[in-house]
XYZ file of C-alpha atoms in Angstrom:
757
model
C 81.314 -0.450 3.654
C 84.127 0.825 1.457
C 84.803 -2.704 0.179
C 81.114 -3.228 -0.598
C 80.885 -0.051 -2.622
C 84.099 -0.733 -4.413
C 82.877 -4.209 -5.326
C 79.812 -2.776 -7.029
C 82.021 -0.614 -9.224
C 84.744 -3.114 -10.125
C 83.466 -4.011 -13.579
C 83.120 -0.361 -14.532
C 86.556 0.552 -13.285
C 88.286 -2.383 -14.994
C 87.280 -0.917 -18.314
C 88.301 2.680 -17.830
C 90.818 2.820 -14.990
C 93.818 1.728 -17.170
C 93.180 4.537 -19.639
C 92.901 7.132 -16.902
C 95.816 5.911 -14.788
C 98.194 6.015 -17.764
C 97.612 9.688 -18.463
C 100.100 10.918 -15.852
C 102.976 8.987 -17.353
C 101.922 9.878 -20.880
C 101.522 13.601 -20.284
C 104.940 14.040 -18.681
C 106.825 11.758 -21.067
C 105.854 13.237 -24.429
C 108.056 16.334 -24.455
C 109.900 15.011 -27.492
C 106.858 13.676 -29.312
C 105.970 14.576 -32.888
C 104.744 18.075 -33.684
C 101.059 18.556 -34.425
C 100.232 18.454 -38.126
C 97.050 20.425 -38.578
C 95.516 22.804 -36.030
C 98.775 23.707 -34.277
C 100.415 24.581 -37.607
C 97.729 27.186 -38.185
C 98.162 28.725 -34.734
C 101.299 30.881 -34.660
C 100.974 31.470 -30.917
C 100.363 27.835 -29.952
C 103.923 27.429 -28.699
C 103.692 30.475 -26.415
C 101.916 31.020 -23.116
C 98.564 32.740 -23.310
C 98.462 36.281 -21.944
C 96.433 36.486 -18.721
C 94.374 39.587 -17.971
C 93.198 40.315 -14.425
C 91.203 43.045 -12.663
C 93.148 42.917 -9.390
C 93.630 46.717 -9.500
C 90.008 47.500 -10.518
C 91.092 47.842 -14.144
C 92.040 45.273 -16.789
C 95.790 44.680 -16.788
C 98.242 41.895 -17.535
C 98.915 39.495 -14.673
C 102.641 40.131 -15.121
C 102.360 43.904 -14.586
C 100.141 44.130 -11.480
C 102.001 44.460 -8.132
C 99.729 41.905 -6.458
C 100.154 38.161 -5.870
C 97.352 36.597 -7.924
C 96.416 33.022 -8.791
C 94.226 32.711 -11.891
C 92.085 29.667 -12.698
C 90.445 29.736 -16.120
C 86.848 28.742 -16.741
C 88.110 26.105 -19.150
C 90.175 24.425 -16.408
C 87.183 24.523 -14.053
C 85.121 22.610 -16.605
C 87.865 20.081 -17.334
C 88.432 19.385 -13.614
C 84.716 19.080 -12.718
C 85.132 22.058 -10.368
C 81.590 23.314 -9.841
C 81.791 25.409 -6.683
C 84.225 27.273 -4.467
C 84.762 24.355 -2.070
C 86.311 22.242 -4.859
C 88.451 25.127 -6.130
C 90.944 25.000 -3.274
C 92.896 21.992 -4.567
C 94.041 24.095 -7.530
C 95.034 27.156 -5.459
C 97.637 26.444 -2.735
C 97.090 29.698 -0.829
C 93.313 29.175 -0.631
C 91.606 26.851 1.859
C 87.963 26.087 2.592
C 86.378 25.056 5.889
C 83.402 22.802 5.219
C 80.515 22.047 7.574
C 76.928 20.867 7.632
C 75.478 24.182 6.430
C 76.701 26.897 4.087
C 76.359 29.453 6.877
C 79.014 27.517 8.822
C 81.644 27.572 6.047
C 84.623 29.886 5.593
C 87.386 30.752 3.139
C 91.028 31.172 4.191
C 93.917 32.790 2.321
C 97.467 32.434 3.592
C 96.085 30.677 6.665
C 93.804 33.516 7.785
C 89.996 33.383 7.756
C 86.983 33.904 9.989
C 84.955 31.032 11.447
C 81.541 32.097 12.708
C 77.850 31.431 12.167
C 76.899 34.853 13.512
C 75.285 37.335 11.115
C 77.238 40.064 12.883
C 80.623 38.844 11.697
C 82.292 39.657 8.393
C 84.434 37.285 6.354
C 88.185 37.884 6.230
C 88.253 36.770 2.590
C 85.959 38.818 0.373
C 84.031 37.180 -2.470
C 83.359 39.463 -5.430
C 81.397 38.434 -8.538
C 81.488 40.831 -11.500
C 82.301 43.691 -9.154
C 79.544 42.896 -6.631
C 80.642 42.163 -3.049
C 78.984 39.223 -1.271
C 78.382 40.249 2.339
C 78.135 36.851 4.071
C 80.660 33.961 4.034
C 77.930 31.390 3.260
C 77.106 33.101 -0.023
C 80.565 32.173 -1.296
C 79.476 28.538 -1.670
C 77.659 29.420 -4.886
C 77.832 27.122 -7.908
C 80.216 28.371 -10.565
C 78.534 28.966 -13.920
C 79.440 30.920 -17.045
C 82.916 31.616 -15.617
C 85.651 33.372 -17.574
C 88.196 33.135 -14.744
C 88.636 33.091 -10.981
C 91.262 35.396 -9.513
C 92.586 34.652 -6.030
C 94.180 37.859 -4.747
C 96.518 36.773 -1.983
C 97.169 38.958 1.038
C 95.410 42.090 2.359
C 93.408 43.929 -0.332
C 91.809 46.514 1.925
C 92.547 49.556 -0.254
C 90.604 48.785 -3.424
C 88.355 45.902 -2.302
C 87.338 46.940 1.197
C 87.460 46.076 4.858
C 86.340 42.453 4.572
C 89.345 41.656 2.366
C 92.043 41.730 5.038
C 93.321 38.259 4.066
C 92.521 38.381 0.360
C 89.852 38.359 -2.325
C 88.136 35.703 -4.402
C 87.370 37.702 -7.545
C 85.051 35.808 -9.910
C 84.626 37.129 -13.443
C 81.937 35.738 -15.740
C 82.313 35.445 -19.507
C 82.137 38.713 -21.435
C 79.389 39.420 -23.929
C 80.316 39.119 -27.611
C 78.375 40.017 -30.792
C 78.694 36.584 -32.411
C 75.825 34.254 -31.680
C 76.890 31.190 -29.731
C 75.192 28.405 -27.799
C 76.328 25.347 -25.872
C 75.121 22.307 -23.983
C 77.296 20.545 -21.412
C 76.329 17.224 -19.809
C 78.252 15.273 -17.150
C 77.668 11.993 -15.354
C 79.805 10.591 -12.540
C 79.729 7.585 -10.264
C 77.454 8.041 -7.275
C 74.684 9.043 -9.675
C 76.018 12.585 -9.992
C 74.697 14.348 -13.064
C 74.942 17.921 -14.232
C 73.551 19.788 -17.227
C 74.485 23.305 -18.305
C 73.071 25.147 -21.316
C 73.632 28.663 -22.529
C 73.310 31.087 -25.400
C 74.821 34.489 -26.115
C 75.243 37.053 -28.853
C 73.703 40.143 -30.374
C 69.980 40.236 -29.629
C 69.372 43.341 -31.700
C 71.500 46.199 -32.959
C 73.424 47.569 -30.003
C 72.061 45.023 -27.539
C 74.154 42.057 -26.421
C 72.850 39.328 -24.159
C 73.546 35.937 -22.650
C 71.722 33.408 -20.528
C 73.121 30.337 -18.780
C 71.191 27.725 -16.813
C 72.239 24.620 -14.915
C 70.775 21.694 -13.016
C 72.759 19.239 -10.918
C 71.953 16.271 -8.710
C 74.067 13.918 -6.619
C 72.906 11.170 -4.270
C 75.853 11.597 -1.884
C 78.760 9.542 -0.552
C 77.568 9.133 3.057
C 74.989 6.525 4.079
C 72.348 7.189 6.732
C 71.753 3.649 7.975
C 68.896 4.708 10.273
C 66.805 6.179 7.444
C 68.252 3.920 4.748
C 69.289 6.684 2.331
C 72.373 8.395 0.899
C 73.237 11.847 2.222
C 75.886 14.542 1.679
C 74.501 15.044 -1.817
C 72.796 17.930 -3.559
C 69.953 19.012 -5.823
C 70.731 22.382 -7.385
C 69.481 24.562 -10.193
C 70.103 28.107 -11.304
C 70.066 30.669 -14.092
C 72.148 33.736 -14.859
C 71.343 36.400 -17.433
C 73.359 39.340 -18.688
C 72.525 42.178 -21.080
C 74.555 45.172 -22.261
C 73.535 48.094 -24.432
C 74.961 51.457 -25.385
C 72.999 54.395 -24.040
C 75.259 56.660 -26.097
C 78.587 56.510 -27.871
C 80.428 56.797 -24.541
C 78.035 55.111 -22.086
C 77.438 51.366 -21.735
C 74.955 49.833 -19.300
C 75.244 46.190 -18.206
C 72.441 44.450 -16.347
C 72.970 41.100 -14.580
C 70.471 38.898 -12.800
C 71.025 35.500 -11.200
C 68.999 32.974 -9.246
C 70.195 29.705 -7.719
C 68.419 27.229 -5.470
C 69.987 24.305 -3.635
C 68.541 21.494 -1.564
C 71.563 19.697 -0.130
C 71.433 16.661 2.116
C 74.053 18.208 4.362
C 75.249 16.369 7.442
C 77.442 17.137 10.436
C 79.291 14.050 9.302
C 80.239 10.517 10.317
C 81.936 9.972 13.666
C 85.649 9.275 13.546
C 85.923 9.199 17.351
C 83.152 8.693 19.917
C 82.571 7.786 23.558
C 81.236 4.392 24.653
C 77.570 5.487 24.646
C 77.621 6.876 21.097
C 79.664 3.912 19.868
C 77.036 1.539 21.279
C 74.158 3.611 19.882
C 75.666 3.606 16.366
C 76.509 -0.108 16.254
C 77.207 -1.814 13.889
C 78.760 1.292 12.253
C 82.556 1.017 12.396
C 83.675 4.370 13.783
C 87.038 5.442 12.368
C 88.966 7.835 10.114
C 87.365 6.472 6.897
C 83.835 6.023 8.241
C 81.165 7.152 5.734
C 78.073 6.058 7.677
C 75.761 8.007 9.976
C 72.607 6.912 11.820
C 70.434 9.946 12.526
C 66.664 10.055 12.924
C 66.597 13.615 11.528
C 66.722 14.049 7.763
C 69.578 16.549 7.776
C 69.479 18.998 4.892
C 70.161 22.586 3.851
C 67.912 24.672 1.631
C 69.637 27.642 0.038
C 68.362 30.382 -2.251
C 70.745 32.972 -3.672
C 69.535 35.715 -5.981
C 70.602 39.152 -7.064
C 70.423 42.025 -9.528
C 73.112 44.471 -10.532
C 73.463 47.400 -12.902
C 76.874 48.577 -14.079
C 77.272 51.861 -15.930
C 80.556 52.535 -17.726
C 81.138 56.079 -18.970
C 84.142 56.900 -21.110
C 84.501 60.557 -20.132
C 87.518 61.549 -22.167
C 90.626 60.782 -20.159
C 88.550 59.341 -17.323
C 86.660 56.056 -17.071
C 83.766 56.324 -14.631
C 82.077 53.164 -13.331
C 78.977 52.766 -11.183
C 77.855 49.383 -9.812
C 74.506 49.186 -8.016
C 73.566 45.794 -6.615
C 70.915 44.052 -4.559
C 71.320 40.531 -3.204
C 69.215 38.224 -1.065
C 70.221 34.979 0.604
C 67.828 32.570 2.317
C 69.142 29.585 4.229
C 67.158 26.889 6.053
C 69.018 24.095 7.815
C 67.961 20.943 9.662
C 70.601 19.252 11.831
C 70.830 16.278 14.161
C 73.169 17.534 16.877
C 73.559 14.311 18.885
C 74.220 12.215 15.781
C 72.214 9.156 16.908
C 68.809 7.710 16.094
C 67.030 7.306 19.436
C 66.966 8.708 22.959
C 68.502 6.867 25.921
C 69.510 8.004 29.391
C 73.123 8.530 28.295
C 72.248 10.517 25.146
C 69.708 13.307 24.843
C 68.263 13.908 21.381
C 68.999 17.387 20.023
C 67.642 18.508 16.665
C 67.896 21.985 15.130
C 66.023 24.041 12.593
C 67.478 27.398 11.588
C 66.018 29.904 9.157
C 67.994 32.879 7.848
C 67.191 35.776 5.534
C 69.864 38.257 4.523
C 69.486 41.261 2.206
C 72.253 43.492 0.926
C 72.195 46.732 -1.002
C 75.511 48.068 -2.259
C 76.743 50.959 -4.365
C 80.209 51.583 -5.748
C 81.227 54.625 -7.746
C 84.772 54.891 -9.005
C 86.874 56.801 -11.495
C 89.998 55.585 -13.259
C 92.423 57.854 -15.049
C 93.961 57.072 -18.388
C 97.296 55.278 -18.276
C 100.486 56.513 -19.837
C 101.063 59.755 -17.924
C 103.243 60.613 -14.948
C 100.470 59.631 -12.529
C 97.501 57.320 -12.905
C 94.929 56.364 -10.314
C 91.706 54.600 -9.342
C 89.492 56.274 -6.725
C 85.955 55.867 -5.519
C 83.178 55.642 -2.960
C 81.528 52.508 -1.589
C 78.430 51.889 0.531
C 76.869 48.653 1.764
C 73.808 47.995 3.917
C 73.168 44.415 5.077
C 70.231 43.249 7.183
C 70.094 39.669 8.436
C 67.359 37.991 10.496
C 67.392 34.469 11.927
C 64.987 32.196 13.770
C 66.675 29.194 15.340
C 64.886 26.385 17.183
C 66.402 23.472 19.108
C 64.259 20.536 20.289
C 65.526 18.396 23.156
C 64.197 14.936 24.055
C 65.571 13.264 27.209
C 64.630 10.591 29.692
C 61.895 10.975 32.297
C 62.632 7.794 34.245
C 64.588 4.792 32.981
C 64.205 1.074 32.341
C 66.702 -1.754 32.753
C 70.124 -1.144 31.269
C 70.735 -3.124 28.079
C 73.668 -5.410 27.364
C 75.356 -2.685 25.303
C 75.407 -0.376 28.348
C 72.608 1.941 27.186
C 69.610 2.635 29.424
C 66.229 3.125 27.665
C 63.743 5.732 28.860
C 60.529 4.856 30.696
C 59.076 8.119 29.318
C 60.375 11.199 27.537
C 60.671 14.857 28.418
C 60.226 17.196 25.429
C 61.607 20.723 25.586
C 62.729 23.348 23.142
C 64.276 26.755 22.809
C 63.567 29.318 20.087
C 65.885 32.279 19.504
C 65.107 35.236 17.282
C 68.014 37.501 16.434
C 69.608 39.561 13.713
C 71.964 42.346 12.749
C 71.970 45.527 10.708
C 75.308 46.646 9.342
C 76.102 49.799 7.384
C 79.496 50.574 5.936
C 80.677 53.595 3.955
C 84.156 54.217 2.610
C 86.238 56.390 0.342
C 89.293 54.937 -1.348
C 91.993 55.590 -3.879
C 95.211 54.098 -5.186
C 97.647 55.774 -7.512
C 100.870 54.992 -9.326
C 103.640 57.567 -9.767
C 105.815 56.922 -12.841
C 109.217 58.230 -11.779
C 110.834 56.786 -14.884
C 110.033 54.249 -17.570
C 111.123 51.451 -15.227
C 110.474 52.802 -11.709
C 107.018 53.401 -10.236
C 105.659 54.188 -6.783
C 102.359 52.837 -5.415
C 100.276 54.697 -2.863
C 96.765 53.749 -1.739
C 94.466 54.697 1.139
C 90.954 53.805 2.290
C 88.830 55.273 5.076
C 85.907 53.182 6.343
C 83.083 54.046 8.716
C 81.029 51.167 10.188
C 77.756 51.038 12.069
C 76.614 47.678 13.446
C 73.567 46.822 15.576
C 72.085 43.539 16.825
C 69.001 42.223 18.590
C 68.437 38.896 20.351
C 65.807 37.100 22.397
C 65.256 33.458 23.348
C 62.257 31.589 24.726
C 62.862 28.232 26.411
C 60.259 25.785 27.715
C 62.562 24.894 30.621
C 63.192 27.304 33.519
C 66.868 26.365 33.742
C 69.537 25.293 31.296
C 68.948 21.905 29.678
C 71.255 19.986 27.309
C 72.071 22.352 24.453
C 69.619 25.094 25.483
C 70.185 28.097 27.717
C 67.232 29.553 29.714
C 64.922 32.188 28.252
C 66.520 35.555 27.544
C 64.707 38.904 27.312
C 64.875 41.052 24.209
C 68.335 42.628 24.093
C 69.868 45.089 21.672
C 73.210 46.742 21.155
C 75.076 48.886 18.661
C 78.546 50.159 17.915
C 80.362 52.528 15.568
C 83.943 52.277 14.418
C 86.213 53.835 11.813
C 89.372 52.450 10.302
C 92.102 53.208 7.804
C 93.793 50.774 5.461
C 96.357 51.425 2.773
C 99.258 50.310 0.637
C 102.575 51.867 -0.376
C 105.710 50.670 -2.117
C 107.977 50.709 -5.191
C 107.597 48.744 -8.409
C 110.508 48.266 -10.825
C 110.934 46.736 -14.282
C 114.331 45.039 -14.334
C 113.743 44.155 -17.993
C 110.723 44.124 -20.292
C 109.995 40.596 -18.999
C 110.958 40.859 -15.319
C 109.105 43.050 -12.789
C 109.560 43.316 -9.053
C 107.662 45.088 -6.277
C 107.693 45.600 -2.517
C 104.557 46.818 -0.730
C 103.670 47.662 2.851
C 99.975 47.310 3.726
C 97.682 48.121 6.624
C 94.364 46.324 6.874
C 91.140 46.885 8.767
C 88.218 44.592 9.471
C 85.198 46.077 11.229
C 83.636 45.342 14.624
C 81.515 42.244 15.233
C 78.722 40.849 17.391
C 78.469 37.145 18.139
C 74.696 36.797 17.768
C 73.714 33.102 17.885
C 71.157 30.715 19.375
C 72.703 30.280 22.850
C 73.864 33.897 23.095
C 74.395 35.067 26.675
C 75.415 38.356 28.292
C 79.098 37.526 27.662
C 78.469 38.267 23.960
C 76.560 41.543 24.416
C 79.666 43.648 23.967
C 80.968 44.260 20.458
C 84.304 42.818 19.400
C 86.953 45.366 18.494
C 88.022 45.696 14.859
C 90.736 43.404 13.570
C 93.768 45.232 12.187
C 96.758 44.055 10.208
C 100.045 45.330 8.878
C 102.613 43.587 6.769
C 104.809 43.585 3.720
C 104.995 41.609 0.513
C 107.794 41.335 -2.043
C 107.124 39.838 -5.447
C 108.912 39.024 -8.664
C 107.053 38.345 -11.917
C 109.030 37.086 -14.896
C 108.631 35.585 -18.353
C 111.419 33.627 -20.059
C 112.248 31.621 -23.178
C 110.364 33.795 -25.652
C 107.162 33.771 -23.566
C 107.218 30.008 -23.053
C 108.001 30.019 -19.312
C 106.377 32.183 -16.641
C 107.723 32.265 -13.062
C 106.111 34.355 -10.316
C 107.207 34.377 -6.692
C 105.942 36.246 -3.626
C 107.328 36.521 -0.090
C 105.082 37.892 2.659
C 104.893 38.628 6.384
C 101.654 39.961 7.918
C 100.702 40.488 11.567
C 97.114 40.741 12.852
C 96.055 42.382 16.127
C 92.614 41.940 17.665
C 92.280 38.690 15.688
C 88.582 37.741 15.583
C 88.241 34.006 16.149
C 86.087 31.257 17.633
C 87.259 29.285 20.638
C 85.500 26.090 21.805
C 83.468 26.444 24.987
C 80.909 24.326 26.854
C 77.438 25.928 27.046
C 74.522 23.986 28.575
C 76.376 20.721 28.069
C 77.014 21.348 24.363
C 80.279 22.441 22.772
C 79.844 25.852 21.139
C 82.343 28.420 19.999
C 82.871 31.756 21.717
C 83.733 34.515 19.270
C 86.466 36.688 20.770
C 89.314 39.058 20.019
C 91.743 36.193 20.391
C 94.952 38.215 20.437
C 97.788 38.514 17.936
C 98.548 36.166 15.048
C 100.903 36.273 12.086
C 101.287 34.641 8.718
C 104.507 34.535 6.731
C 105.848 32.479 3.882
C 106.694 32.164 0.213
C 104.601 31.281 -2.851
C 105.800 30.087 -6.255
C 103.837 29.788 -9.511
C 105.334 28.299 -12.696
C 103.769 27.838 -16.125
C 105.618 26.368 -19.085
C 104.773 25.704 -22.719
C 107.296 22.923 -23.331
C 106.148 22.291 -26.898
C 103.078 23.239 -28.917
C 101.427 20.174 -27.439
C 102.835 19.858 -23.927
C 102.029 22.301 -21.100
C 103.246 22.060 -17.517
C 102.416 24.146 -14.466
C 103.090 24.077 -10.750
C 102.145 26.154 -7.733
C 103.375 25.759 -4.178
C 102.854 27.737 -0.978
C 104.807 27.512 2.260
C 102.715 29.335 4.844
C 103.527 29.624 8.528
C 100.321 30.919 10.139
C 100.755 30.993 13.909
C 99.363 32.365 17.163
C 101.743 34.961 18.613
C 99.717 35.866 21.710
C 96.387 34.411 22.818
C 93.718 36.013 25.015
C 91.952 33.206 26.861
C 88.199 33.944 27.291
C 87.020 34.697 30.808
C 85.875 31.477 32.473
C 87.569 29.169 29.964
C 90.592 26.938 30.453
C 93.121 27.339 27.666
C 96.370 25.569 26.844
C 99.416 27.606 25.863
C 98.709 28.404 22.205
C 101.867 30.396 21.529
C 103.375 29.356 18.163
C 100.468 26.977 17.531
C 99.027 26.845 13.980
C 95.892 28.700 12.954
C 92.890 26.567 11.928
C 92.701 25.309 8.336
C 96.256 26.471 7.597
C 98.616 23.757 6.295
C 102.298 24.702 6.289
C 102.768 23.264 2.793
C 100.349 23.007 -0.087
C 100.947 22.582 -3.797
C 99.649 21.374 -7.140
C 101.358 20.133 -10.300
C 99.522 19.954 -13.631
C 100.430 18.524 -17.050
C 98.525 18.630 -20.310
C 99.303 17.107 -23.697
C 97.355 17.031 -26.943
C 97.926 15.296 -30.265
C 96.253 14.950 -33.624
C 95.020 11.484 -34.581
C 93.665 11.668 -38.092
C 90.774 14.115 -38.089
C 90.487 14.005 -34.301
C 92.232 15.765 -31.440
C 93.071 13.952 -28.196
C 93.659 16.011 -25.035
C 95.192 14.407 -21.969
C 95.673 16.056 -18.576
C 96.679 15.110 -15.075
C 97.255 16.912 -11.807
C 98.507 16.068 -8.335
C 97.651 18.213 -5.316
C 99.291 17.885 -1.900
C 98.571 19.292 1.542
C 100.633 18.857 4.679
C 98.791 18.144 7.927
C 95.963 20.509 8.895
C 94.748 21.470 12.371
C 91.047 22.413 12.197
C 90.671 23.661 15.777
C 92.197 26.769 17.348
C 92.443 24.944 20.693
C 94.838 22.484 18.977
C 92.906 19.362 19.902
C 94.687 16.148 18.959
C 91.377 14.871 17.550
C 91.063 17.546 14.867
C 94.234 16.986 12.854
C 94.044 15.819 9.252
C 97.354 14.120 8.330
C 99.156 15.045 5.114
C 97.630 13.665 1.924
C 97.864 13.880 -1.875
C 95.234 13.507 -4.609
C 95.758 12.418 -8.245
C 93.289 13.368 -10.994
C 93.408 12.761 -14.743
C 91.313 13.115 -17.875
C 91.363 12.236 -21.557
C 89.186 14.006 -24.122
C 88.331 13.455 -27.776
C 87.156 16.173 -30.138
C 87.007 16.976 -33.827
C 88.291 20.480 -34.580
C 85.655 22.637 -36.189
C 82.762 20.326 -35.281
C 82.012 21.870 -31.867
C 81.789 18.626 -29.889
C 84.040 17.259 -27.161
C 83.775 14.097 -25.030
C 85.970 13.564 -21.974
C 86.616 10.722 -19.549
C 87.524 12.021 -16.079
C 89.072 10.237 -13.091
C 89.186 11.798 -9.627
C 91.324 10.724 -6.663
C 92.969 7.892 -8.568
C 94.942 6.884 -5.483
C 91.661 6.324 -3.570
C 92.840 8.492 -0.661
C 90.319 9.206 2.098
C 90.616 12.508 3.980
C 88.536 15.013 5.949
C 87.442 18.392 4.601
C 86.786 19.377 8.233
C 86.861 17.748 11.671
C 84.234 19.018 14.119
C 85.912 19.838 17.474
C 84.898 17.915 20.572
C 85.575 14.624 22.340
C 83.149 13.002 19.891
C 84.707 14.028 16.590
C 82.814 14.092 13.301
C 84.266 14.710 9.863
C 83.036 16.414 6.722
C 83.355 13.931 3.856
C 84.543 15.592 0.615
C 83.170 14.626 -2.790
C 86.475 13.016 -3.776
C 86.889 11.031 -0.556
C 87.250 7.938 -2.735
C 88.169 7.206 -6.336
C 85.440 7.860 -8.875
C 85.060 8.272 -12.634
C 82.757 10.066 -15.001
C 82.164 11.371 -18.497
C 81.542 14.855 -19.836
C 80.114 15.774 -23.226
C 79.958 19.302 -24.619
C 78.493 20.690 -27.819
C 79.107 24.244 -29.026
C 76.936 25.495 -31.853
């Protein structure tokens, strides 16, 4: 199949592949090239690194002064790399990993090898996603499309003091573009192989005196890179659209109010994925599909898809009260998710394979309020303190239909036995959770001298969590994939936890800063509410707690032309909340448990260099050893010895190298860029199955763009995965292993055109 597809694209690639493939050599070999003659001569700062501002401490500060390990990806780089959502962001951020799956509600983010894998509405993420100060309550909401982005900050390590209890591994802090008085508008159009097309348009500026506004809209469609041979259509694609609006006005000289509204809808042809390993029955049922590591074909009789709707409103009030800055953020968000899945992965029922198809419908609503105060800087003590409250209600209805044989016919030559008649059963579960969380927090900095500072932060959190669950089955006993009926059951729990941070910070010189911090983290209790929930899940999981230290050094050299940041960390987690594979009613499910103790330790290095006015280089690498220290095997399960085994989705080594070069050619500017990302082998399953290991791999990307300074237009040619390397974004545990096929599973090219006016 791969050869067939590649043959269709040969003529196209012959024309553009040489130009793209040469960028890597060109970008890294032009350090001694001629100086720019026009635009660069006008820009006095072109030969220096741009100052990066972050909000990692809940106030705007320079990246080089905050005592937090932060990776920053600019909105400009996101556009140049065709990075449109969080799942494609991970290649540019070594400490960040993403677990893909058939539905957004099954996905998770990991930082430094630690994350939470669960489909239950009663489980919090370990990595918090925050957009313009608004916390997203559910992991699946983090799969949003990125639009109107100023920058993405990846705060590495526990951030429980300022960002809350669901930030025990880190924070994905997304900041949209600020409002400006000047009137601006843009249109951005992209087209890539596979019939992927995206359009973004936006306008911003002063609407009337004292009122600033912006609006951005996007549409995107992609056929997909997986073929469903049974239905004769491409899958693993998407059809998405959304709009985001922002307005800010001054209620008085000292008070500014910012209103933000967003709406996004997605209809993705999600799939559990092609089989890379399968038993004899499934292999025969899928013939002539060639099952293997690079398989991109499925044969399901269910049109697998995911319908997602994300929407929200927020109001931020900023009051400059003399020496204090008071901020209030009130937000409401709603997430609706409907998924259709083919669990057996085949197209027809036989005696050896029962047909299982799922339909799940979720609705989640969140109301949050944050009120904080920040002191002025420059005195002997400065601080940020506040209150936070969040109320999240989630309801789900999940149905599984099962078709199996009622009598059989003669076995076929391929070993499969057709049914004489069918038995049709189903199970329908209705369940949900209600979680309330309130906290008070503060973090201050003592300035002992001009160079020496002390950091002290503390947060107290109070959680209330309740669940309900019932299931109605048409069969009196367990059938494949469906447990018997279950009466209406409820439960609730209350917990409180403390998290904090303390440590020194020292300026060795005006360009070199170091810090050492000790942190304690807290992640609240959880309920594993899911379709096949049984009495073993009626008890709440204990909170997950962490403690660890981090030492960092941030430095700038060569007259602000080289920036080197390094962080060393060691964090231990107790009561680690994790999924472990288990067999329920003949189907592999995951039991959510307090799995024991785990730890993550390692070193991270970030380098940026402005070699000349025209040549920029950067590199980031993370060595992370995320391991199981002590494992609690679930009652009734058989577990191997997991001591010192890796955590899921946690490669030991991950890195990225980028190079960019621009030159003036007459009246035009040519920008060339390339990057190479690498990941060592990844184990996707906590039980360390040999079937769920993705071997080490590397991906090359490159682009070349043409623009005319001052005209507002830019056209770029983009190449992804130039080495044509196939890999898995996720491997579904089980004897019959399926893989999630990433967008860049094979080489592809595209063009992007942008007009600013």
